[in-house]
Short mmCIF file of C-alpha atoms in Angstrom, two decimals:
data_model
loop_
_atom_site.label_atom_id
_atom_site.label_comp_id
_atom_site.label_asym_id
_atom_site.label_seq_id
_atom_site.Cartn_x
_atom_site.Cartn_y
_atom_site.Cartn_z
CA MET A 1 -20.03 44.18 -80.23
CA ILE A 2 -16.56 43.53 -81.79
CA ASP A 3 -13.17 43.55 -80.09
CA ARG A 4 -11.31 45.80 -82.52
CA GLN A 5 -7.89 44.49 -81.48
CA ARG A 6 -8.79 40.81 -81.90
CA GLY A 7 -11.61 41.11 -84.39
CA VAL A 8 -13.94 38.76 -82.48
CA PRO A 9 -17.38 39.30 -80.96
CA ILE A 10 -17.57 40.18 -77.26
CA ALA A 11 -20.54 39.40 -75.06
CA LEU A 12 -21.81 42.74 -73.78
CA GLY A 13 -22.80 41.17 -70.47
CA SER A 14 -19.16 40.43 -69.67
CA ARG A 15 -18.44 44.21 -69.70
CA ILE A 16 -21.26 45.27 -67.38
CA PRO A 17 -20.24 45.60 -63.70
CA LEU A 18 -22.39 43.59 -61.32
CA ALA A 19 -22.74 46.73 -59.15
CA SER A 20 -24.49 48.49 -62.05
CA LEU A 21 -27.01 45.67 -62.36
CA ILE A 22 -27.68 45.61 -58.62
CA GLN A 23 -28.25 49.37 -58.54
CA MET A 24 -30.50 49.10 -61.59
CA LEU A 25 -32.59 46.46 -59.80
CA ALA A 26 -32.82 48.70 -56.72
CA VAL A 27 -34.09 51.63 -58.82
CA ALA A 28 -36.61 49.32 -60.51
CA GLU A 29 -37.84 48.16 -57.08
CA HIS A 30 -38.13 51.62 -55.48
CA LEU A 31 -38.86 53.61 -58.66
CA SER A 32 -36.69 56.32 -57.19
CA PHE A 33 -32.98 57.07 -57.45
CA TYR A 34 -33.06 58.63 -54.00
CA ARG A 35 -34.73 55.69 -52.22
CA ALA A 36 -32.58 53.18 -54.13
CA ALA A 37 -29.42 55.01 -53.05
CA ASN A 38 -30.57 55.02 -49.41
CA ALA A 39 -31.37 51.30 -49.54
CA LEU A 40 -27.92 50.53 -50.94
CA GLY A 41 -26.04 52.97 -48.72
CA VAL A 42 -24.52 54.93 -51.61
CA SER A 43 -24.97 58.43 -52.99
CA GLN A 44 -27.82 59.30 -55.32
CA SER A 45 -25.36 60.78 -57.82
CA SER A 46 -23.48 57.46 -57.94
CA VAL A 47 -26.68 55.55 -58.71
CA SER A 48 -27.72 58.07 -61.38
CA ALA A 49 -24.29 57.92 -63.01
CA ARG A 50 -24.22 54.11 -63.08
CA ILE A 51 -27.72 53.85 -64.56
CA LYS A 52 -26.86 56.41 -67.23
CA ALA A 53 -23.63 54.54 -68.11
CA LEU A 54 -25.56 51.27 -68.24
CA GLU A 55 -28.16 52.71 -70.60
CA GLU A 56 -25.40 54.07 -72.83
CA ASP A 57 -23.65 50.67 -72.92
CA LEU A 58 -26.91 48.93 -73.76
CA GLY A 59 -28.03 51.58 -76.21
CA ILE A 60 -31.54 51.55 -74.73
CA LEU A 61 -33.50 53.65 -72.27
CA LEU A 62 -34.31 51.65 -69.14
CA PHE A 63 -36.11 54.35 -67.14
CA GLU A 64 -38.27 57.32 -67.98
CA ARG A 65 -37.45 60.20 -65.64
CA ASN A 66 -39.91 62.86 -64.49
CA THR A 67 -40.38 65.19 -61.55
CA ARG A 68 -42.33 62.58 -59.57
CA GLY A 69 -39.67 59.87 -59.96
CA VAL A 70 -38.93 57.21 -62.57
CA ARG A 71 -40.72 54.35 -64.23
CA LEU A 72 -39.50 51.45 -66.32
CA THR A 73 -39.74 51.52 -70.06
CA GLU A 74 -41.06 48.40 -71.77
CA ALA A 75 -37.47 47.45 -72.71
CA GLY A 76 -36.41 48.21 -69.13
CA ARG A 77 -39.13 45.96 -67.70
CA LEU A 78 -37.99 43.03 -69.84
CA PHE A 79 -34.33 43.68 -68.98
CA VAL A 80 -35.12 43.79 -65.25
CA GLU A 81 -36.99 40.46 -65.43
CA ARG A 82 -34.06 38.72 -67.11
CA VAL A 83 -31.38 40.29 -64.92
CA SER A 84 -33.37 39.56 -61.74
CA ALA A 85 -33.54 35.87 -62.68
CA GLY A 86 -29.81 35.84 -63.42
CA VAL A 87 -28.92 37.48 -60.11
CA ASP A 88 -31.10 34.94 -58.28
CA HIS A 89 -29.24 32.11 -60.06
CA LEU A 90 -25.91 33.71 -59.14
CA ASP A 91 -26.97 34.07 -55.51
CA HIS A 92 -28.06 30.42 -55.45
CA ALA A 93 -24.77 29.35 -57.03
CA VAL A 94 -22.75 31.30 -54.43
CA LYS A 95 -24.74 29.86 -51.53
CA SER A 96 -24.55 26.33 -52.96
CA ALA A 97 -20.80 26.59 -53.44
CA GLY A 98 -20.40 27.82 -49.87
CA MET A 99 -22.53 25.00 -48.47
CA THR A 100 -20.60 22.44 -50.54
CA ALA A 101 -17.31 23.81 -49.24
CA LEU A 102 -18.64 23.32 -45.70
CA GLY A 103 -19.84 19.81 -46.50
CA GLU A 104 -23.50 20.81 -46.09
CA ARG A 105 -24.42 20.18 -49.70
CA GLY A 106 -23.23 17.87 -52.46
CA ARG A 107 -23.06 14.12 -52.90
CA LEU A 108 -21.35 11.34 -50.95
CA ARG A 109 -20.88 7.93 -52.57
CA ILE A 110 -20.53 5.17 -49.96
CA GLY A 111 -19.55 1.57 -50.57
CA VAL A 112 -20.76 -0.93 -47.96
CA HIS A 113 -20.49 -4.66 -47.28
CA GLY A 114 -24.17 -4.53 -46.32
CA LEU A 115 -26.41 -2.16 -44.41
CA ILE A 116 -27.75 -3.99 -41.35
CA PRO A 117 -30.52 -2.32 -39.29
CA HIS A 118 -29.31 -1.11 -35.88
CA SER A 119 -25.66 -1.65 -36.84
CA PHE A 120 -22.96 0.97 -36.23
CA LEU A 121 -22.89 1.72 -39.95
CA ALA A 122 -26.66 2.15 -40.22
CA LYS A 123 -26.64 4.49 -37.21
CA LEU A 124 -23.69 6.43 -38.65
CA ILE A 125 -25.39 7.03 -41.97
CA GLY A 126 -28.65 7.91 -40.21
CA ARG A 127 -26.96 10.48 -37.98
CA PHE A 128 -25.05 11.93 -40.93
CA ARG A 129 -28.28 12.39 -42.89
CA ASP A 130 -29.86 14.14 -39.92
CA ALA A 131 -26.86 16.45 -39.51
CA TYR A 132 -26.36 17.15 -43.23
CA PRO A 133 -29.74 16.85 -44.99
CA GLY A 134 -28.43 18.76 -48.01
CA VAL A 135 -25.91 16.02 -48.87
CA GLU A 136 -27.19 13.39 -51.29
CA ILE A 137 -26.02 9.89 -50.29
CA ASP A 138 -25.51 7.08 -52.79
CA ILE A 139 -24.96 3.60 -51.31
CA ALA A 140 -23.51 0.67 -53.24
CA GLU A 141 -22.98 -2.85 -51.89
CA SER A 142 -19.91 -4.78 -53.01
CA THR A 143 -16.99 -6.88 -51.83
CA ALA A 144 -14.00 -5.15 -50.27
CA ARG A 145 -11.91 -5.78 -53.39
CA GLU A 146 -14.58 -4.29 -55.65
CA ALA A 147 -15.04 -1.30 -53.36
CA ILE A 148 -11.33 -0.45 -53.33
CA ALA A 149 -11.24 -0.72 -57.14
CA GLN A 150 -14.17 1.70 -57.28
CA LEU A 151 -12.34 4.11 -54.96
CA ARG A 152 -9.35 4.07 -57.29
CA ALA A 153 -11.63 4.76 -60.26
CA ASP A 154 -13.25 7.69 -58.38
CA GLN A 155 -16.61 5.90 -58.37
CA LEU A 156 -16.83 5.96 -54.57
CA ASP A 157 -15.82 8.51 -51.95
CA ILE A 158 -15.48 6.02 -49.10
CA ALA A 159 -15.90 2.30 -48.51
CA PHE A 160 -16.68 0.51 -45.25
CA VAL A 161 -15.26 -2.99 -45.37
CA VAL A 162 -14.73 -6.00 -43.14
CA GLY A 163 -11.20 -6.39 -41.87
CA THR A 164 -8.21 -4.06 -41.87
CA PRO A 165 -7.11 -3.59 -45.47
CA ASN A 166 -4.14 -1.31 -45.97
CA PRO A 167 -3.82 -0.61 -49.70
CA PRO A 168 -0.68 1.47 -50.38
CA ASP A 169 -2.55 4.09 -52.42
CA CYS A 170 -5.47 4.61 -50.01
CA HIS A 171 -6.03 5.85 -46.49
CA SER A 172 -7.70 3.43 -44.08
CA ARG A 173 -8.95 3.69 -40.52
CA ARG A 174 -10.40 1.16 -38.08
CA ILE A 175 -13.90 2.32 -37.22
CA TRP A 176 -15.79 -0.25 -35.14
CA THR A 177 -15.84 -3.90 -34.07
CA GLU A 178 -18.56 -6.52 -33.66
CA PRO A 179 -18.42 -9.99 -32.08
CA LEU A 180 -18.79 -12.79 -34.61
CA VAL A 181 -21.97 -14.87 -34.40
CA VAL A 182 -23.20 -17.94 -36.22
CA ALA A 183 -26.74 -17.97 -37.61
CA MET A 184 -28.45 -21.35 -37.70
CA SER A 185 -31.94 -22.81 -37.92
CA ASP A 186 -33.69 -22.84 -34.56
CA ARG A 187 -34.40 -26.52 -35.32
CA ASN A 188 -30.69 -27.29 -35.24
CA PRO A 189 -29.86 -29.22 -32.01
CA LEU A 190 -27.03 -26.78 -31.35
CA ALA A 191 -29.37 -23.77 -31.40
CA ALA A 192 -30.40 -24.36 -27.77
CA ARG A 193 -26.88 -23.55 -26.53
CA GLU A 194 -25.90 -20.14 -25.16
CA ARG A 195 -22.72 -20.17 -27.21
CA ILE A 196 -20.90 -22.49 -29.56
CA THR A 197 -17.34 -23.47 -30.45
CA TRP A 198 -15.58 -23.93 -33.76
CA ALA A 199 -15.17 -27.63 -33.02
CA GLU A 200 -18.95 -27.97 -32.75
CA LEU A 201 -19.35 -26.19 -36.09
CA ALA A 202 -16.87 -28.39 -37.96
CA ASP A 203 -19.56 -30.73 -39.35
CA GLU A 204 -21.95 -27.96 -40.41
CA THR A 205 -22.46 -26.72 -43.97
CA PHE A 206 -21.59 -23.04 -44.22
CA LEU A 207 -23.57 -20.84 -46.60
CA VAL A 208 -21.50 -18.02 -48.10
CA ARG A 209 -22.50 -15.29 -50.55
CA PRO A 210 -20.10 -14.32 -53.35
CA GLY A 211 -20.96 -10.64 -52.78
CA GLY A 212 -20.73 -8.32 -49.78
CA PRO A 213 -18.45 -9.75 -47.06
CA GLY A 214 -18.78 -13.26 -48.54
CA PRO A 215 -15.14 -13.66 -49.65
CA GLN A 216 -13.87 -12.64 -46.21
CA VAL A 217 -16.34 -14.99 -44.50
CA HIS A 218 -15.16 -17.84 -46.75
CA ASP A 219 -11.51 -17.18 -45.89
CA HIS A 220 -12.28 -16.87 -42.19
CA ILE A 221 -13.97 -20.29 -42.12
CA LEU A 222 -10.96 -21.87 -43.81
CA ILE A 223 -8.56 -20.21 -41.36
CA ARG A 224 -10.50 -21.45 -38.34
CA LEU A 225 -11.25 -25.01 -39.51
CA SER A 226 -8.71 -26.15 -42.08
CA GLY A 227 -5.98 -28.40 -40.72
CA ARG A 228 -7.74 -29.02 -37.42
CA TRP A 229 -10.79 -30.93 -38.60
CA GLN A 230 -11.96 -32.29 -41.92
CA THR A 231 -12.22 -29.90 -44.81
CA PRO A 232 -15.19 -27.63 -44.04
CA SER A 233 -18.28 -27.83 -46.21
CA ILE A 234 -18.82 -24.40 -47.79
CA LEU A 235 -21.72 -23.77 -50.17
CA ARG A 236 -21.72 -20.60 -52.27
CA VAL A 237 -25.21 -19.16 -52.73
CA SER A 238 -25.80 -16.20 -55.05
CA VAL A 239 -28.61 -14.59 -53.07
CA GLU A 240 -29.18 -11.38 -51.12
CA ARG A 241 -28.70 -11.31 -47.36
CA ALA A 242 -32.42 -11.71 -46.59
CA SER A 243 -32.62 -14.82 -48.79
CA LEU A 244 -29.45 -16.18 -47.20
CA LEU A 245 -31.01 -15.98 -43.73
CA SER A 246 -34.20 -17.52 -45.08
CA MET A 247 -32.15 -20.47 -46.34
CA VAL A 248 -30.52 -20.74 -42.91
CA GLY A 249 -33.95 -20.82 -41.28
CA GLN A 250 -34.99 -23.61 -43.63
CA GLY A 251 -32.01 -25.72 -42.59
CA PHE A 252 -29.80 -25.44 -45.69
CA GLY A 253 -26.81 -24.62 -43.49
CA VAL A 254 -25.33 -22.00 -41.16
CA THR A 255 -23.62 -18.69 -41.85
CA LEU A 256 -21.36 -16.20 -40.08
CA LEU A 257 -22.40 -12.64 -39.36
CA GLY A 258 -21.49 -9.66 -37.26
CA ALA A 259 -23.42 -9.44 -34.00
CA ALA A 260 -25.49 -6.48 -35.27
CA SER A 261 -27.44 -8.95 -37.39
CA SER A 262 -28.83 -10.56 -34.25
CA LEU A 263 -30.54 -7.26 -33.35
CA SER A 264 -33.07 -7.84 -36.14
CA PRO A 265 -34.85 -11.15 -35.40
CA VAL A 266 -35.47 -13.47 -38.35
CA ALA A 267 -38.18 -16.12 -38.16
CA GLY A 268 -36.71 -19.58 -37.70
CA VAL A 269 -33.14 -18.33 -37.20
CA GLY A 270 -31.07 -18.27 -34.01
CA PHE A 271 -27.84 -16.34 -33.47
CA LEU A 272 -25.13 -17.77 -31.22
CA PRO A 273 -21.81 -16.18 -30.18
CA ILE A 274 -18.73 -18.26 -30.93
CA GLY A 275 -17.06 -18.85 -27.59
CA ASP A 276 -13.54 -19.56 -28.85
CA GLU A 277 -13.42 -16.82 -31.51
CA PRO A 278 -10.27 -14.98 -30.38
CA GLU A 279 -11.33 -11.42 -31.22
CA PRO A 280 -14.25 -9.43 -32.62
CA VAL A 281 -14.58 -8.60 -36.29
CA MET A 282 -12.97 -5.31 -37.26
CA PHE A 283 -14.65 -2.93 -39.74
CA SER A 284 -12.62 -0.25 -41.49
CA ALA A 285 -13.13 2.83 -43.63
CA VAL A 286 -11.05 3.21 -46.79
CA TRP A 287 -10.81 6.34 -48.97
CA SER A 288 -8.53 8.00 -51.49
CA PRO A 289 -5.93 10.46 -50.15
CA PHE A 290 -6.75 12.71 -53.12
CA ASN A 291 -10.40 13.09 -52.14
CA ARG A 292 -10.86 16.61 -50.71
CA SER A 293 -14.60 16.31 -50.06
CA THR A 294 -15.61 18.14 -46.90
CA ALA A 295 -18.67 15.89 -46.65
CA LEU A 296 -16.28 12.91 -46.48
CA ARG A 297 -14.32 14.57 -43.64
CA ASN A 298 -17.55 15.27 -41.80
CA LEU A 299 -18.58 11.62 -42.09
CA LEU A 300 -15.22 10.42 -40.77
CA ASN A 301 -15.35 12.91 -37.89
CA LEU A 302 -18.85 11.73 -37.00
CA ALA A 303 -17.67 8.09 -37.10
CA ASP A 304 -14.81 8.95 -34.71
CA GLU A 305 -17.24 10.74 -32.39
CA MET A 306 -19.59 7.74 -32.34
CA ARG A 307 -16.73 5.31 -31.76
CA ARG A 308 -15.46 7.30 -28.78
CA SER A 309 -18.94 7.27 -27.22
CA LEU A 310 -19.24 3.46 -27.36
#
């Protein structure tokens, strides 16, 4: 079909009212204008008029009429199959859009410093998945600096980081705290203590990863030990968390962790609280103020609910 004013082709489907297609499908299902009209709650004359107008627009006969009712023509049968599939897709699209708007469907990209079993963060993500099974969750591990850069590049929706960063172009919120513990080989003479002090750790070699919370751990060690005792021995090891703890168990050195790590025993490794650590470690959520994701809001609301119940 040609638009005579503009001289360009027009898709016929864009001119057909959706109501006409729905009434056509009802007639095809009931094979009766009367029963289709009753099912739709409209008059039989309205259905008959719409079907006739539709056939005229298409230039084909969809139904053969007779005294006993109607039946589909071969062209009508093919048209009904294609329209029925299209209406199903439209219905799915409408429902999906509605669920996404409510935060019940979609995707949530989460940056983490590490996902420790039994930790607040692991429980939060687990409860969110139970509450919103239709939301796909992508998890990426990185340093706080990398995570904030990814937020700015719209590669993450939210990042959970160690500390209390306050970047001027992002929102941030304190979510939970954990006491700081030191992990050391259970063969270390200090491992028999109930707790330990920074002075007793001054001669230890600290193992620090370059990824995850490693940079913050490195800085924290320097803050606590530099200037009071000899320069601390810090060894950077490019391994995953499990390998790091394995190295600790083998006596390569000690490392600092949040207390949630002690809830998952590791062979050969002991976890001791640091008695003179002035305050627990703070963990924060950071996200872009331009992110309008309802799934993100639901996650933050759930985090607040969990925090209040602690």
